[in-house]
CSV table of C-alpha atoms and ligand atoms in Angstrom, one decimal:
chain,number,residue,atom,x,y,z
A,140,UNK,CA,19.2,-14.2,14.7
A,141,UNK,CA,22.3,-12.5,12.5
A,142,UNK,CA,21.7,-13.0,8.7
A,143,UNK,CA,22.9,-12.4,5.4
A,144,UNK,CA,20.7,-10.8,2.4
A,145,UNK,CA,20.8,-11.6,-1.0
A,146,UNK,CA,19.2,-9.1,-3.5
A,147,UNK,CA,18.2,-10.1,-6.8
A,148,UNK,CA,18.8,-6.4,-8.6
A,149,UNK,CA,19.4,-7.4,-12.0
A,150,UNK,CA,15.8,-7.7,-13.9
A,151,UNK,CA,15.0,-5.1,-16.8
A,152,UNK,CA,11.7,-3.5,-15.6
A,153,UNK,CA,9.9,-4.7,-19.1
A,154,UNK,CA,6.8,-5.1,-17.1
A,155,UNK,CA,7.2,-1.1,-15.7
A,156,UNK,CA,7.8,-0.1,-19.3
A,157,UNK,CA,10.2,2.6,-17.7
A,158,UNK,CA,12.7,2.0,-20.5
A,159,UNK,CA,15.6,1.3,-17.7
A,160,UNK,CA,15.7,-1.0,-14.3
A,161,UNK,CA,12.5,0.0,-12.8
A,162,UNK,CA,14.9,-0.6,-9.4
A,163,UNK,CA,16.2,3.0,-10.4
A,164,UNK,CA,12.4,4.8,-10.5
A,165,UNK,CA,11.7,7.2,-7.6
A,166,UNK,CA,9.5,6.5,-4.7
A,167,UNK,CA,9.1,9.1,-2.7
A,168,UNK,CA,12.1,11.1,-4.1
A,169,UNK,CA,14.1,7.9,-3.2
A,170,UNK,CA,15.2,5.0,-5.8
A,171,UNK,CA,13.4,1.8,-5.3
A,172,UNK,CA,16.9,0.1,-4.4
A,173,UNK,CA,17.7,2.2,-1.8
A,174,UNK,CA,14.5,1.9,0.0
A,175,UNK,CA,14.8,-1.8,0.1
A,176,UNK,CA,18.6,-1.6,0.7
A,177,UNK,CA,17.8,0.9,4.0
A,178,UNK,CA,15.6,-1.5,5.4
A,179,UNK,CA,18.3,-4.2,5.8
A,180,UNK,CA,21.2,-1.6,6.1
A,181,UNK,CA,19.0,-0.6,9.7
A,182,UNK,CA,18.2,-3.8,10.8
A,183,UNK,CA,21.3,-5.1,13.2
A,184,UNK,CA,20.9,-8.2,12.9
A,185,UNK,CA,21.5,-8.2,8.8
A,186,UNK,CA,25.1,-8.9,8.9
A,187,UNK,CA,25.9,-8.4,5.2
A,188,UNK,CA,24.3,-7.4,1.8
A,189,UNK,CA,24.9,-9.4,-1.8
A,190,UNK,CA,23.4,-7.8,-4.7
A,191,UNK,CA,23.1,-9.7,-8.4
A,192,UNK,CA,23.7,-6.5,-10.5
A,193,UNK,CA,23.8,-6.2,-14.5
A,194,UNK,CA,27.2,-5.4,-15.2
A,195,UNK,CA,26.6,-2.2,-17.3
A,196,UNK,CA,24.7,-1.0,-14.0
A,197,UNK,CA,27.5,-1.7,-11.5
A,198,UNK,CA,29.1,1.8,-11.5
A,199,UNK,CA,25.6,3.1,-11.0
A,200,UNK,CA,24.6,1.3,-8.6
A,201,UNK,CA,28.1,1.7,-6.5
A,202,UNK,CA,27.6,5.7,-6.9
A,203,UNK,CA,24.0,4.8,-5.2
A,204,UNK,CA,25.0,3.1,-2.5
A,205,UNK,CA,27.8,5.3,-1.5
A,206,UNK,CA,25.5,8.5,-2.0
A,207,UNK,CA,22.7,6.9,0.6
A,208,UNK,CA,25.0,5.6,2.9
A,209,UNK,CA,24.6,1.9,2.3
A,210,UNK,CA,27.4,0.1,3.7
A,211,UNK,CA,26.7,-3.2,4.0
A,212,UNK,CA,27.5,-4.3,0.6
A,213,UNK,CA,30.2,-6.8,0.1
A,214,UNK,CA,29.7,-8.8,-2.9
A,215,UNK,CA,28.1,-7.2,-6.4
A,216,UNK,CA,27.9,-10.9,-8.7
A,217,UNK,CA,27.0,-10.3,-12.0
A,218,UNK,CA,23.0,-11.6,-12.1
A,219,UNK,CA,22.4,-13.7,-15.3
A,220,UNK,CA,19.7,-14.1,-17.7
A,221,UNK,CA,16.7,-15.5,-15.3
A,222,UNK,CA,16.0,-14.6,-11.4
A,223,UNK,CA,17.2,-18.3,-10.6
A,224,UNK,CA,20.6,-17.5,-12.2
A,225,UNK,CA,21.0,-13.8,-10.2
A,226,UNK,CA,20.1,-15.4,-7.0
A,227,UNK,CA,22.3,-18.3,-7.8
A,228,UNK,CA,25.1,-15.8,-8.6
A,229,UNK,CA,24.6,-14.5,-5.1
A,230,UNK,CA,24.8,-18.1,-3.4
A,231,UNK,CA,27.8,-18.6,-5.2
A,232,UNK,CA,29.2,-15.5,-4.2
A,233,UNK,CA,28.4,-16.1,-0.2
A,234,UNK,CA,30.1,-19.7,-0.4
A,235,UNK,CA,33.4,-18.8,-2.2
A,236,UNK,CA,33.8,-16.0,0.8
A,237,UNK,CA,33.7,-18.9,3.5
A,238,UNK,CA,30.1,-18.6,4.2
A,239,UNK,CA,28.9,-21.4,6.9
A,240,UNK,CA,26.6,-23.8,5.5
A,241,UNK,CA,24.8,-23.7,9.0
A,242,UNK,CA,24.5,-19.5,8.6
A,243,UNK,CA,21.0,-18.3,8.0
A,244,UNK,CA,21.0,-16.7,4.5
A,245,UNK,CA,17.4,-14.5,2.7
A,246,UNK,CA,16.5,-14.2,-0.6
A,247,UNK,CA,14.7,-10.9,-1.4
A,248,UNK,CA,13.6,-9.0,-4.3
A,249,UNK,CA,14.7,-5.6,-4.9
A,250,UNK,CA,11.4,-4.5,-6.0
A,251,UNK,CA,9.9,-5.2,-2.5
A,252,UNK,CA,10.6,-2.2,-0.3
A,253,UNK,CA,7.7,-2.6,2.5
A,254,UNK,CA,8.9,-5.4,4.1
A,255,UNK,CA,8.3,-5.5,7.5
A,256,UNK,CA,11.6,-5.8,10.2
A,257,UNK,CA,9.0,-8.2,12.5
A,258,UNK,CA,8.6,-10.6,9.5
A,259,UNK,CA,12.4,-10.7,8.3
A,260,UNK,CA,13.3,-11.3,12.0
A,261,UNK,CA,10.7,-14.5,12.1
A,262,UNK,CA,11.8,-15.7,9.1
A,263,UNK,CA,15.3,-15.6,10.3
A,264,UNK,CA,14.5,-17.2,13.5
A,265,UNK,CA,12.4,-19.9,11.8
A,266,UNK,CA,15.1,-21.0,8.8
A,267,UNK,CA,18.0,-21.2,11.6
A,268,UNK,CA,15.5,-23.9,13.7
A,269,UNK,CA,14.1,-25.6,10.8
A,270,UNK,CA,15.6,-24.9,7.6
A,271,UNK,CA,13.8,-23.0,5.8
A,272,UNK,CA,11.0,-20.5,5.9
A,273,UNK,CA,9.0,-18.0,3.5
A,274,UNK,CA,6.9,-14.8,3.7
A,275,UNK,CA,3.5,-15.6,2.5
A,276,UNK,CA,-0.3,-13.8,3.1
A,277,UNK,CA,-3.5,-15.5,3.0
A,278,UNK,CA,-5.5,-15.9,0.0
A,279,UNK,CA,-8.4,-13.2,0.4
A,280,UNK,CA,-9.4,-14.2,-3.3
A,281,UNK,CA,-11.0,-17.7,-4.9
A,282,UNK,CA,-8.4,-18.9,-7.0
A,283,UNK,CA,-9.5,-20.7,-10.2
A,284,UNK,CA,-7.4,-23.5,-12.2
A,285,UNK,CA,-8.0,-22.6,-15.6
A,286,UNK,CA,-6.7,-24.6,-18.6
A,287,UNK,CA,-7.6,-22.8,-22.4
A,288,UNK,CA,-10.2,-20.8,-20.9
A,289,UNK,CA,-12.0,-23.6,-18.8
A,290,UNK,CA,-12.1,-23.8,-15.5
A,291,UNK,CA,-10.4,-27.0,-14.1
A,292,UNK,CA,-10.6,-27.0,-10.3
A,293,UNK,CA,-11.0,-24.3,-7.4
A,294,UNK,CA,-8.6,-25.3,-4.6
A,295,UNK,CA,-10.0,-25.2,-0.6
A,296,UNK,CA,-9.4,-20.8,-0.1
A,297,UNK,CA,-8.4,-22.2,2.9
A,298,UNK,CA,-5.3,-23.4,2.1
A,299,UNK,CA,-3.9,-21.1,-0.7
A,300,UNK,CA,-1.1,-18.8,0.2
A,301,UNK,CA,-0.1,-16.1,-1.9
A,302,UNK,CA,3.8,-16.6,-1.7
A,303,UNK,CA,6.1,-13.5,-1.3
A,304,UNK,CA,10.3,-12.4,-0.6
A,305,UNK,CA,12.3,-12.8,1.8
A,306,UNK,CA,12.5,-16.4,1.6
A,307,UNK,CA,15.1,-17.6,4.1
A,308,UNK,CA,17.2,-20.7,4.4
A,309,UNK,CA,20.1,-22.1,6.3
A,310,UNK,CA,22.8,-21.6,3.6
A,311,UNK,CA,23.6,-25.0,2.6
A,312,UNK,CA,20.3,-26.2,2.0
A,313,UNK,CA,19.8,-23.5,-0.7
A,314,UNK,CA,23.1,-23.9,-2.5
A,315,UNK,CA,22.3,-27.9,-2.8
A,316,UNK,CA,19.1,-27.1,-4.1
A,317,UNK,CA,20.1,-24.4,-6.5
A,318,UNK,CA,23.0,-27.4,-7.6
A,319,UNK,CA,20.9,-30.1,-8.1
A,320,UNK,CA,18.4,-27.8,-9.9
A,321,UNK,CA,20.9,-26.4,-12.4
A,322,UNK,CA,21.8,-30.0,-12.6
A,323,UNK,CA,18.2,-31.1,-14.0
A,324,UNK,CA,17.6,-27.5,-15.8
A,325,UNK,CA,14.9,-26.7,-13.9
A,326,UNK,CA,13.5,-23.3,-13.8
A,327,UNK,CA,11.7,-22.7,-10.5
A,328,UNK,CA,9.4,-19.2,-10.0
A,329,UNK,CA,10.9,-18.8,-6.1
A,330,UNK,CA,14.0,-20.4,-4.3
A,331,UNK,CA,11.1,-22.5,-2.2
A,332,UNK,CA,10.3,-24.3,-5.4
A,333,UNK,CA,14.2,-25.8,-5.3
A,334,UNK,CA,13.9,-26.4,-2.2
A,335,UNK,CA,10.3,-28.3,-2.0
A,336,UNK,CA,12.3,-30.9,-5.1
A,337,UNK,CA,15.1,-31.4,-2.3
A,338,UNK,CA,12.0,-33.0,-0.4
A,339,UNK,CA,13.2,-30.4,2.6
A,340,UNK,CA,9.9,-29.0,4.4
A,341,UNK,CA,9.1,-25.5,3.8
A,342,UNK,CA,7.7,-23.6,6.6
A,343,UNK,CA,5.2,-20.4,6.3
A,344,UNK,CA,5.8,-17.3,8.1
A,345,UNK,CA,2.7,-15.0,8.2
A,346,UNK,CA,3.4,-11.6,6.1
A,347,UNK,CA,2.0,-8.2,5.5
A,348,UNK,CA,-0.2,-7.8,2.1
A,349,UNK,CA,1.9,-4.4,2.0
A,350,UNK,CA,4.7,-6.2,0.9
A,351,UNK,CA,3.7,-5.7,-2.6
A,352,UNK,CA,6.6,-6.0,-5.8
A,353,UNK,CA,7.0,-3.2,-7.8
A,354,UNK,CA,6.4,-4.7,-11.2
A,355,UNK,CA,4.2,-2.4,-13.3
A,356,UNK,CA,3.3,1.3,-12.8
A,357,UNK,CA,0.1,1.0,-10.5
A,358,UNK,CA,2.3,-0.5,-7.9
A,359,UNK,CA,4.2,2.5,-7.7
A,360,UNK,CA,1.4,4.6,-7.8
A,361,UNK,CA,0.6,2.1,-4.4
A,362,UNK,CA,3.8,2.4,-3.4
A,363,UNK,CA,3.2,6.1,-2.8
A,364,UNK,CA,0.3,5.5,-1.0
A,365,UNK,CA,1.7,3.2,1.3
A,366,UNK,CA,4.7,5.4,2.0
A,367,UNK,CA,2.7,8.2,3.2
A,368,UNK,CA,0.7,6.2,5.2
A,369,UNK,CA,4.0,4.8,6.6
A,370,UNK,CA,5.4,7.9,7.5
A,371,UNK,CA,2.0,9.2,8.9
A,372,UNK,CA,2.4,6.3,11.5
A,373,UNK,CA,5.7,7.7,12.7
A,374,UNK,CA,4.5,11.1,13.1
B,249,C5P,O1,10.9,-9.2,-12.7
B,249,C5P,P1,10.6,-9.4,-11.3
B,249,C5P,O2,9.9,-8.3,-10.6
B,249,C5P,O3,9.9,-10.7,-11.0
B,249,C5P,O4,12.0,-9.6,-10.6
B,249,C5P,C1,12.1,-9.8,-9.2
B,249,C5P,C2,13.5,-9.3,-8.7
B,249,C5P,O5,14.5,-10.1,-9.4
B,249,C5P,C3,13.8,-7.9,-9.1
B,249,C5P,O6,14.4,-7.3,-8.0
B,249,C5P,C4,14.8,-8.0,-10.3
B,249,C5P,O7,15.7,-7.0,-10.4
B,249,C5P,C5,15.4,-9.3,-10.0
B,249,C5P,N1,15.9,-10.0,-11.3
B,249,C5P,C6,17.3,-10.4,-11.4
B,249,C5P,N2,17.7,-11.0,-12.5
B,249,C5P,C7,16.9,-11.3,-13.5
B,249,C5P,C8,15.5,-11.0,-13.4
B,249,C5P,C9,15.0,-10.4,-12.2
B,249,C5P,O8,18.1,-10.1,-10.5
B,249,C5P,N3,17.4,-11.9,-14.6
């Protein structure tokens, strides 16, 4: 099932402490952006690449992609202030090109280079039948619900899914929710959240728990670990 990718790239690595976009740090002699970037760049079926960029980065970033090869960039929208606004920068960007509100379109961090070809092909195939669809794992942890140090409630394990990126929609569906919820000014942690308030159903598409983010330094040291372990396979 073709697709198109939108990349959130336009966060400021606080969290890595690296003192620039932690998209830029090396892992395995290879920036963070560019392993993500390959990933979709080899998969046939992603038709075309949008990538919310700060603006100071952009002539970075182009140098990047044209050094590594990366071709399937065709739109670099200015990313705002939150997530919400960089991946609603993207939408925007898809749209005013002509995109098809029937078209399957996937939201993914930048920071998440492992993800795995077998889930983003699912989650294509599941948003084009029903909608929408989202990379989650299992919980393997209780989860508490704590309010000023007290615990409230501990949700059935069973149940709890520790929600992850690509999350993939049919194209229209997202931009209506992404209107509506600029609309009411509400801030949602992942594009499912808009999409839940548009009363849509969400479905769940089993991922790997080596999908990790890269948002402080001891996921890149994991990052590392899982790389080599990666290319051990392959041997
Ligand atoms: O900060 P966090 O790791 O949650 O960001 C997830 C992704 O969203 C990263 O790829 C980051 O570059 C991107 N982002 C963005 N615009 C923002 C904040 C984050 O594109 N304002």
């Amino acid at each position: 099932m073709e697709y198109t990718v939108m990349l959130p790239a336009a966060g400021s690595g606080r969290r890595m402490g690296a003192g620039e976009n932690k998209l830029f740090l090396p892992l395995g002699g290879l920036p963070i952006l560019i392993r993500t970037l390959g990933v979709f760049e080899r998969d046939p079926a992603c038709r075309q690449i949008i990538l919310a960029v700060r603006s100071d980065e952009r002539g970075r970033i182009r140098g990047m992609l044209s050094g590594a090869g990366i071709t399937k960039v065709t739109a670099m929208p200015d990313g705002g202030q939150e997530r919400q606004d960089s991946v609603h920068a993207c939408v925007r960007a898809f749209m005013e090109a002509g995109g098809q509100d029937d078209s399957v379109v996937m939201v993914h961090d930048a920071a998440r280079p492992f993800i795995s070809p077998k889930v983003i092909g699912e989650l294509a195939a599941t948003a084009a039948e029903h909608g929408a669809a989202i990379a989650a794992v299992r919980a393997k942890d209780t989860v508490k619900q704590v309010r000023d140090g007290l615990v409230q409630s501990t949700p059935d394990r069973e149940e709890l899914w520790l929600v992850q990126t690509p999350q993939a929609f049919r194209a229209g569906l997202l931009a209506e929710a992404e209107s509506r919820a600029e609309a009411d000014g509400f801030l949602g942690t992942d594009e499912s959240m808009l999409v839940e308030r548009s009363g849509h159903p969400v479905r769940i598409v089993e991922s790997t728990y080596d999908n990790v983010k890269m948002t402080t330094k001891e996921d890149l040291a994991i990052g590392e670990v899982l790389l080599k372990r990666l290319e051990e396979e392959k041997e």
